[in-house]
N, CA, C and O atoms as CSV, one atom per row, in Angstrom:
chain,resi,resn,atom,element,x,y,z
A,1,UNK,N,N,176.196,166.304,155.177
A,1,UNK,CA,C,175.743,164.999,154.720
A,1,UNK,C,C,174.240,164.880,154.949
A,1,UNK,O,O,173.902,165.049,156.120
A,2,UNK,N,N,173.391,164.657,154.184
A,2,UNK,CA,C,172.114,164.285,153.901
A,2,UNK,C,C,171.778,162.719,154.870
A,2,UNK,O,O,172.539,161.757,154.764
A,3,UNK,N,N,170.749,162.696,155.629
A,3,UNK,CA,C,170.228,161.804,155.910
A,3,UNK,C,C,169.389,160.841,155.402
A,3,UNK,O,O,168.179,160.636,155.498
A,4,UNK,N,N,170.502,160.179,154.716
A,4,UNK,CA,C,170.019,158.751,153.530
A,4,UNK,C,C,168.866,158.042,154.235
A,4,UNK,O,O,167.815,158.002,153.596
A,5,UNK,N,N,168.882,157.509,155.373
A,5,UNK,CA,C,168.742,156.226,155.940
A,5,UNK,C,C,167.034,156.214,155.504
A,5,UNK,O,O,166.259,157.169,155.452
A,6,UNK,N,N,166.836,155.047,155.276
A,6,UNK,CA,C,165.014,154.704,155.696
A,6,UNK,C,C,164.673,153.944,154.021
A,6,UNK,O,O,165.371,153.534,153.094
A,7,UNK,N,N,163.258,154.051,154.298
A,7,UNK,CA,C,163.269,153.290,153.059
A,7,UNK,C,C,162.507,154.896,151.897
A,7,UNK,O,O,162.028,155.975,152.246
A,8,UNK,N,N,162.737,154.304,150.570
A,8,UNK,CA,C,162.393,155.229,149.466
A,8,UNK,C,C,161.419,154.580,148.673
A,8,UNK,O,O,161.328,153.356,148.572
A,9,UNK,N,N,160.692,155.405,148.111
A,9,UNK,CA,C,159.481,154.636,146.832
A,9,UNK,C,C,160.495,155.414,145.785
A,9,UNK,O,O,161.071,156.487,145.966
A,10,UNK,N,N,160.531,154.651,144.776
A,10,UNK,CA,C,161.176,154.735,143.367
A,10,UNK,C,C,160.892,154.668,142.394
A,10,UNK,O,O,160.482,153.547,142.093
A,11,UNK,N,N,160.890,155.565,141.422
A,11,UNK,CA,C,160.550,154.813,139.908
A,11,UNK,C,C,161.707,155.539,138.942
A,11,UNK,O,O,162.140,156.661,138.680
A,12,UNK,N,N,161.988,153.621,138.459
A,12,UNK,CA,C,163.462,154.155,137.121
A,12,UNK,C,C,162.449,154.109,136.178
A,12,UNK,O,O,161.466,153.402,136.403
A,13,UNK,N,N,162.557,154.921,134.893
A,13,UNK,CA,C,161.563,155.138,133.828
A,13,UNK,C,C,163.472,154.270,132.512
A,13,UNK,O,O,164.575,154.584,132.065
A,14,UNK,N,N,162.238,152.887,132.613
A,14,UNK,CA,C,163.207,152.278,132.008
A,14,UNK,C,C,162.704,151.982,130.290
A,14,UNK,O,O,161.815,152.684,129.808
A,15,UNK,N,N,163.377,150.882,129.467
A,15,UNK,CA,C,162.577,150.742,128.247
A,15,UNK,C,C,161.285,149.722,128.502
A,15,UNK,O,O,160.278,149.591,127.804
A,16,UNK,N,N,161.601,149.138,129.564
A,16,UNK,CA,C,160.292,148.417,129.719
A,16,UNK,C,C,159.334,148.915,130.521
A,16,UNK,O,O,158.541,148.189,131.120
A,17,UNK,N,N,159.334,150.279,130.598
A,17,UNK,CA,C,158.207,151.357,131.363
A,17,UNK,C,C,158.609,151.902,132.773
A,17,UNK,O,O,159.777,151.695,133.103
A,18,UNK,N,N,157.894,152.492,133.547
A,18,UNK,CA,C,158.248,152.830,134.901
A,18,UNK,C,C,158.116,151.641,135.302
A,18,UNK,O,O,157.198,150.829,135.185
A,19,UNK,N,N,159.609,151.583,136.031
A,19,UNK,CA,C,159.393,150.388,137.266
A,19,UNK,C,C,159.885,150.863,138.868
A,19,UNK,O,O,160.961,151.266,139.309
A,20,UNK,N,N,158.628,150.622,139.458
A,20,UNK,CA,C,158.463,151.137,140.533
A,20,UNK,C,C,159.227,150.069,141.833
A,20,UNK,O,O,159.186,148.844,141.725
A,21,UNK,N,N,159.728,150.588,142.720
A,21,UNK,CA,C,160.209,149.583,143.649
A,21,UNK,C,C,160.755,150.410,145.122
A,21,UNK,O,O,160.477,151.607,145.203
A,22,UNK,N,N,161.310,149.938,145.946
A,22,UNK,CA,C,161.151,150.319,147.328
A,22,UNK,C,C,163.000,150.068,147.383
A,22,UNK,O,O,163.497,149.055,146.891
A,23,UNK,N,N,163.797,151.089,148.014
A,23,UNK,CA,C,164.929,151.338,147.825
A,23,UNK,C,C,165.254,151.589,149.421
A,23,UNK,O,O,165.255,152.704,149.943
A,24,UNK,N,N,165.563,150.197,150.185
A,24,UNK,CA,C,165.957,150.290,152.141
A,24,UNK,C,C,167.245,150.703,151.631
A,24,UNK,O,O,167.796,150.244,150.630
A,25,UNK,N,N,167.835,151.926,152.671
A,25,UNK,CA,C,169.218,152.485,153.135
A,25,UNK,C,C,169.633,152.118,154.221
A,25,UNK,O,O,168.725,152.463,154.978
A,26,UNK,N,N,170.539,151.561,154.931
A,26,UNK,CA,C,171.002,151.613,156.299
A,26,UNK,C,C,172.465,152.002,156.215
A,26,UNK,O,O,173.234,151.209,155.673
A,27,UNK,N,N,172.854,152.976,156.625
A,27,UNK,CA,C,174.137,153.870,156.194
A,27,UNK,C,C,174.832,153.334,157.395
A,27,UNK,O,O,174.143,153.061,158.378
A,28,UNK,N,N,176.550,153.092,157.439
A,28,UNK,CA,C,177.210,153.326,157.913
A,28,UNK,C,C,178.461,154.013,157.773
A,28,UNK,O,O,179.361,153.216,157.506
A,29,UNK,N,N,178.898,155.369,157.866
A,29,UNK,CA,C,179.894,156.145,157.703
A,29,UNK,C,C,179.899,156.082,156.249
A,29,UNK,O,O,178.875,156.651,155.870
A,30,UNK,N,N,180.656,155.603,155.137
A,30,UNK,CA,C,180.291,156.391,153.812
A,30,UNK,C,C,180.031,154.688,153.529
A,30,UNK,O,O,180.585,154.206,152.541
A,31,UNK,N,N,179.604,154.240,153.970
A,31,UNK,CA,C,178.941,153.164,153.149
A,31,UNK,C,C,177.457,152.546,153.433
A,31,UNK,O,O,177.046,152.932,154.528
A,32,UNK,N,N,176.841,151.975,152.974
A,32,UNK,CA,C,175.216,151.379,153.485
A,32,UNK,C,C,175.536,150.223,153.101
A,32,UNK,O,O,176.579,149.730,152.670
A,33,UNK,N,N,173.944,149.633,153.421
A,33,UNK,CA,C,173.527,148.168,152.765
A,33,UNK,C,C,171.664,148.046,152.844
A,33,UNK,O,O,170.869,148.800,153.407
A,34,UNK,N,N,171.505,147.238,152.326
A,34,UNK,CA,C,169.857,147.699,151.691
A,34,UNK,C,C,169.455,146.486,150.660
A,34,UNK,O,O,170.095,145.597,150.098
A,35,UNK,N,N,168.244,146.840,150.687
A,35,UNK,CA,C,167.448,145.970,149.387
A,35,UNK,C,C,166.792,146.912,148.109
A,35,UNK,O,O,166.164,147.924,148.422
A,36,UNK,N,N,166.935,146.594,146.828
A,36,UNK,CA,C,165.559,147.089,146.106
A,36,UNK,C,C,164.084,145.983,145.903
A,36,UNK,O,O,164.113,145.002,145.160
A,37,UNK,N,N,163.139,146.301,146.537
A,37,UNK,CA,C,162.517,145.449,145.881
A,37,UNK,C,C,160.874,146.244,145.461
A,37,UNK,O,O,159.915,146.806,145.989
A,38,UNK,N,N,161.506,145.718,143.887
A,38,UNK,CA,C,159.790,145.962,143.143
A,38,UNK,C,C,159.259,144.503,142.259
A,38,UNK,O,O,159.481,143.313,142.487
A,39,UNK,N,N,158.502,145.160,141.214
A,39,UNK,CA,C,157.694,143.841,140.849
A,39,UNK,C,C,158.545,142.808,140.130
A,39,UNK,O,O,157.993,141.832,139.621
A,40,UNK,N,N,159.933,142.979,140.057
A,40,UNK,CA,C,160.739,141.895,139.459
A,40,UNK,C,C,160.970,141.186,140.557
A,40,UNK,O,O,161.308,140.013,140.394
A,41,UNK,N,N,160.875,141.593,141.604
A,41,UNK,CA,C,161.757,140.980,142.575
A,41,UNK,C,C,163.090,141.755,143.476
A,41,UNK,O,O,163.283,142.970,143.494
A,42,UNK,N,N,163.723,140.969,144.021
A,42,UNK,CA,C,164.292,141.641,145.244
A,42,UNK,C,C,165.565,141.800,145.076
A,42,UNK,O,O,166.075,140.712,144.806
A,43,UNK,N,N,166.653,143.018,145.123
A,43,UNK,CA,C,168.220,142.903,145.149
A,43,UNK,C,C,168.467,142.890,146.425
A,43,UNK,O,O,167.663,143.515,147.118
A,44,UNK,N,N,169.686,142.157,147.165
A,44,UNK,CA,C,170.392,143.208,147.701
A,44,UNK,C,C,171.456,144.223,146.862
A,44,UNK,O,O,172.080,143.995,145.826
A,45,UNK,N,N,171.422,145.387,147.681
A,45,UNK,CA,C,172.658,146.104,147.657
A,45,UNK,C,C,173.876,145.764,147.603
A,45,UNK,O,O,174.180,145.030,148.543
A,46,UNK,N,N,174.970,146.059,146.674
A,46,UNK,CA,C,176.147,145.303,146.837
A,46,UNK,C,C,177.120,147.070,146.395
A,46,UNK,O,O,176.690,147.959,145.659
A,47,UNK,N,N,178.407,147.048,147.125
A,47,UNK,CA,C,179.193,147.813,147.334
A,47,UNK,C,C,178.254,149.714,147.198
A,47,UNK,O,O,178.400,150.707,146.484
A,48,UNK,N,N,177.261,149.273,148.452
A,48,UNK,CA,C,176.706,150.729,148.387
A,48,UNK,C,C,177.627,151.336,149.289
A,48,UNK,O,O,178.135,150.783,150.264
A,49,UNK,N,N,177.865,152.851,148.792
A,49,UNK,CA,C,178.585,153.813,149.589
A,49,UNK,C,C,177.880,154.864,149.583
A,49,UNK,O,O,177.028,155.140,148.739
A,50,UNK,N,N,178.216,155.567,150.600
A,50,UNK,CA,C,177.509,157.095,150.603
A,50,UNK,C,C,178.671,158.225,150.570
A,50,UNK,O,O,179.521,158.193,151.460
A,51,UNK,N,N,178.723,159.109,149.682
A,51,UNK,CA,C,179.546,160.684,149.924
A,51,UNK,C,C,178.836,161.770,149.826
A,51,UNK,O,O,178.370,161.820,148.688
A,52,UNK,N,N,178.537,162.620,150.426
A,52,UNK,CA,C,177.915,163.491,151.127
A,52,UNK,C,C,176.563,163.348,151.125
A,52,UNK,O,O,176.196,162.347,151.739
A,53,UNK,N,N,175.345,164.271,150.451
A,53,UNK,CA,C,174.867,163.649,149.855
A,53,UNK,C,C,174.031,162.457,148.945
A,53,UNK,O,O,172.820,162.301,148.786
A,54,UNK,N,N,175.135,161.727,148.448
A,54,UNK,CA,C,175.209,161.330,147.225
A,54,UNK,C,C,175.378,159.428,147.313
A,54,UNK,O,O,176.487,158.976,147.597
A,55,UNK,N,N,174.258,158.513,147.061
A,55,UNK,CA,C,174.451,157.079,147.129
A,55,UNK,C,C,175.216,156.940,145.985
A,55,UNK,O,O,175.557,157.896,145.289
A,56,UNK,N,N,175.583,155.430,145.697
A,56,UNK,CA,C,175.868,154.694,144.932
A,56,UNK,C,C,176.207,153.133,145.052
A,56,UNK,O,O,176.890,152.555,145.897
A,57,UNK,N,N,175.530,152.641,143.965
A,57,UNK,CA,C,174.936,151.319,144.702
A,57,UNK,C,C,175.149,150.061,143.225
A,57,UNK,O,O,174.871,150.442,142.088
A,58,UNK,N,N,175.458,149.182,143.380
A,58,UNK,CA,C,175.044,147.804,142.196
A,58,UNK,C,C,174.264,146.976,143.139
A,58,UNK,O,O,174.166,146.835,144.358
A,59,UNK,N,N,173.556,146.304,141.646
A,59,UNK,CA,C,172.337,145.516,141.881
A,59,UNK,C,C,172.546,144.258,141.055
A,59,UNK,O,O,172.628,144.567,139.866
A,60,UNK,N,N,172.654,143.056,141.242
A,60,UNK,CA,C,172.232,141.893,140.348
A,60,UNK,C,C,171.215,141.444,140.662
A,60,UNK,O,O,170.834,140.997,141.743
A,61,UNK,N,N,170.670,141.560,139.591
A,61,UNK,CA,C,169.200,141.260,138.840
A,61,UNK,C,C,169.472,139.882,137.930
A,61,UNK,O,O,170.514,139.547,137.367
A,62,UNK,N,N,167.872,139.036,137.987
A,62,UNK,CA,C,168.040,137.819,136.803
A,62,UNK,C,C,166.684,138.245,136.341
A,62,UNK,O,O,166.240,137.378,135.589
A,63,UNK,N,N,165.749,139.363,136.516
A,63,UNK,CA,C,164.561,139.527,135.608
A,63,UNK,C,C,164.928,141.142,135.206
A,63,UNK,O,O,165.620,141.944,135.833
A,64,UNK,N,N,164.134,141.322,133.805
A,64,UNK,CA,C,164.060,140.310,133.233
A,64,UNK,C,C,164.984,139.301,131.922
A,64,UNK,O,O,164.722,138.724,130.866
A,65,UNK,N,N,166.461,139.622,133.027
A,65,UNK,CA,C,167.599,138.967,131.965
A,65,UNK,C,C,168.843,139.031,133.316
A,65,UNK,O,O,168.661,139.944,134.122
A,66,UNK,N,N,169.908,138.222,133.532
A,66,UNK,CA,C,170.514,138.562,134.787
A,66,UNK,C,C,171.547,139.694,134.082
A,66,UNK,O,O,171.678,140.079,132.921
A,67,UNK,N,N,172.133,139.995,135.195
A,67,UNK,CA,C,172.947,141.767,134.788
A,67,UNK,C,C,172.841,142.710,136.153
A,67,UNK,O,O,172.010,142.942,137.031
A,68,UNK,N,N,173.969,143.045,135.853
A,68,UNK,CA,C,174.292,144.039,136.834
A,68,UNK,C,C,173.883,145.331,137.089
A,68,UNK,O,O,174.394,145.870,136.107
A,69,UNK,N,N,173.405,146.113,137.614
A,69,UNK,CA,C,172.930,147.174,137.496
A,69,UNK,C,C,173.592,148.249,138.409
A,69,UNK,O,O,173.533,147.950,139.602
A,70,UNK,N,N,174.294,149.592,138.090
A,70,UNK,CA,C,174.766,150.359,138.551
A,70,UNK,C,C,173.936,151.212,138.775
A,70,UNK,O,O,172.973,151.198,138.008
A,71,UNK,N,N,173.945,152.266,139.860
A,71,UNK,CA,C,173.091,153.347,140.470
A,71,UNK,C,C,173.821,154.389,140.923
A,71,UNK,O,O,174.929,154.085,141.364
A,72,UNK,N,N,173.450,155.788,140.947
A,72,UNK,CA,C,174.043,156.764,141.485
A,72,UNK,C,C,172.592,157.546,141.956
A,72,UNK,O,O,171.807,157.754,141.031
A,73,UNK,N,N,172.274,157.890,143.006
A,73,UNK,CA,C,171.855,159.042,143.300
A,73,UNK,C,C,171.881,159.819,144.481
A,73,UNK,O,O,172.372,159.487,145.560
A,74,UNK,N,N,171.050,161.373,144.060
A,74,UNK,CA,C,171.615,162.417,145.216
A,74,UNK,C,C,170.509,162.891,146.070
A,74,UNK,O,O,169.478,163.381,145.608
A,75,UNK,N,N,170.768,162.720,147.431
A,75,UNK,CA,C,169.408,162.984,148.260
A,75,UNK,C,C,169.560,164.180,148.865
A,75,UNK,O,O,170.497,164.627,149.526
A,76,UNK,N,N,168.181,164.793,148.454
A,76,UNK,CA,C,167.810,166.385,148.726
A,76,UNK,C,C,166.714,166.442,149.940
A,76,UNK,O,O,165.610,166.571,149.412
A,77,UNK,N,N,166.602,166.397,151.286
A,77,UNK,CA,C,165.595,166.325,151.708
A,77,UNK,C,C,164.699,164.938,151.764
A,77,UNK,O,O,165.055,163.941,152.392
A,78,UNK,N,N,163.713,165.021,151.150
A,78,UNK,CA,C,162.786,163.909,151.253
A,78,UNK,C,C,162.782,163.282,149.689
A,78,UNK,O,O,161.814,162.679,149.225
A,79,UNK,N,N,163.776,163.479,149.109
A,79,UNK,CA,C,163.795,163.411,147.654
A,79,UNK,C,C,165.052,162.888,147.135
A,79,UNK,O,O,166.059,163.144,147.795
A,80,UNK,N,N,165.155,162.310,146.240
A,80,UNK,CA,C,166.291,161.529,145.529
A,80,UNK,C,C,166.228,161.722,144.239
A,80,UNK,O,O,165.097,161.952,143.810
A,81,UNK,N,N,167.231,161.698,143.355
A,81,UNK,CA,C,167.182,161.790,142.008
A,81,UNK,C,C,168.616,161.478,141.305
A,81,UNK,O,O,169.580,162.228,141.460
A,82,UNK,N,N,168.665,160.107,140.392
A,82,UNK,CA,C,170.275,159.374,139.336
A,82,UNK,C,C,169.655,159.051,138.462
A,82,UNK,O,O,168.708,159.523,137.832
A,83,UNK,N,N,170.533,157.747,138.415
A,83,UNK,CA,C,170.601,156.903,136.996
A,83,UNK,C,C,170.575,156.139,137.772
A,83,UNK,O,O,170.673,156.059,138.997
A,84,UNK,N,N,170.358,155.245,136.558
A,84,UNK,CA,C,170.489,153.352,137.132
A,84,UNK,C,C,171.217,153.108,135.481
A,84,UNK,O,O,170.710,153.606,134.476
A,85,UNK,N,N,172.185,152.452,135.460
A,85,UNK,CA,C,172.975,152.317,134.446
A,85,UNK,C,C,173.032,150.477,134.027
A,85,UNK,O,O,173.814,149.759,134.651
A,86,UNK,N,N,172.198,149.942,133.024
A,86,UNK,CA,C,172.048,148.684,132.938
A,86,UNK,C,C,173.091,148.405,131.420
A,86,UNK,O,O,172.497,148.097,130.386
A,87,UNK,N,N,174.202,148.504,131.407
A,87,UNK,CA,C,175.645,147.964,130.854
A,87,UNK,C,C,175.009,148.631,129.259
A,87,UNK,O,O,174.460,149.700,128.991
A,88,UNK,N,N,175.314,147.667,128.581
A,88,UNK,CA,C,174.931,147.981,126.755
A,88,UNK,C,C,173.739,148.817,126.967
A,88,UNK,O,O,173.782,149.952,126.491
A,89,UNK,N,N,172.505,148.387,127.706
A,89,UNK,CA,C,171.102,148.710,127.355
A,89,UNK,C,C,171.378,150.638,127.958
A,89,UNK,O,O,170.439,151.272,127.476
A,90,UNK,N,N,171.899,151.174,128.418
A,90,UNK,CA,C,172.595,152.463,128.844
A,90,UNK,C,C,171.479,152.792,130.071
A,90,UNK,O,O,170.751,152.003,130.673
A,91,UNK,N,N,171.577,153.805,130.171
A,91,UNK,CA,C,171.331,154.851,131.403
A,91,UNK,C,C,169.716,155.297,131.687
A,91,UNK,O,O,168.946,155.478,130.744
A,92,UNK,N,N,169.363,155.428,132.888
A,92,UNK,CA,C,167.819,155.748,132.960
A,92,UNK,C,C,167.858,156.248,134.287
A,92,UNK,O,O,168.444,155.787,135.267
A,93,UNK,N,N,166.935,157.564,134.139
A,93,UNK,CA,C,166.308,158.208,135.290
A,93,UNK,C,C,165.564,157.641,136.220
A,93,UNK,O,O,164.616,156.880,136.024
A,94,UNK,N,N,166.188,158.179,137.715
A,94,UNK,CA,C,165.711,157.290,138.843
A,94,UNK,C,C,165.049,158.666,139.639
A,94,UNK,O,O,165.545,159.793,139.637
A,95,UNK,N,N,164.135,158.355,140.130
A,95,UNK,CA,C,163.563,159.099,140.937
A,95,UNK,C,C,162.892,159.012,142.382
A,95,UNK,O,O,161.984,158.244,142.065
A,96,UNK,N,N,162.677,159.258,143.801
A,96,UNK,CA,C,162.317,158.888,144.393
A,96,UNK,C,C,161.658,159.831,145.962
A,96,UNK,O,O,162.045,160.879,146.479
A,97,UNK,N,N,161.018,159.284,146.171
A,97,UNK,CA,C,160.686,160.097,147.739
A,97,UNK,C,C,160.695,159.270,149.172
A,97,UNK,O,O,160.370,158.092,149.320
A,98,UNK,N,N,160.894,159.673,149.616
A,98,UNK,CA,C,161.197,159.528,151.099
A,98,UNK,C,C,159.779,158.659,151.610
A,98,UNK,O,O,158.747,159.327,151.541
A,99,UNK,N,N,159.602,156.973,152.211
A,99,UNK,CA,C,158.554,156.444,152.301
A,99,UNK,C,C,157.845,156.989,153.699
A,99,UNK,O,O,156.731,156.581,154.026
């Protein structure tokens, strides 16, 4: 198991450009809890889990439209790399490093 915990710099390369934001982990056994916050503003984390590896996380968001946002990603070291899955609008690369 990969040592999730701490905070991450992020950028999902979405249709409304890179959006950059700060991704807190606090793991407990296969689950966490956390915030994203970039220039929209702030989530918490809602039903984040961890398996090996590997986060996965939803987000409700109201900018810039409210909606749910699904996440998967896999931490390598000082490095992270998913999706962020925003329903109809589909799927986008997430990327991140270790703050």
């Amino acid at each position: 198991m990969a040592n999730v915990d701490g905070s991450w710099n992020t950028v999902t390369k979405s249709p409304l450009g890179d959006q950059q934001a700060v991704l807190t982990v606090h793991s407990n056994g296969d689950s966490f809890t956390g915030n994203f916050n970039g220039a929209m503003g702030q989530a918490e984390i809602t039903d984040g889990k961890v398996s090996g590896d590997t986060l996965s996380w939803s987000l409700n968001i109201s900018v810039p439209m409210p909606m749910t946002l699904t996440c998967e990603a896999t931490v390598s070291g000082d490095s992270l790399d998913g999706t962020v899955t925003a329903g109809a609008f589909g799927s986008f690369p997430i990327t991140g490093t270790r703050a």
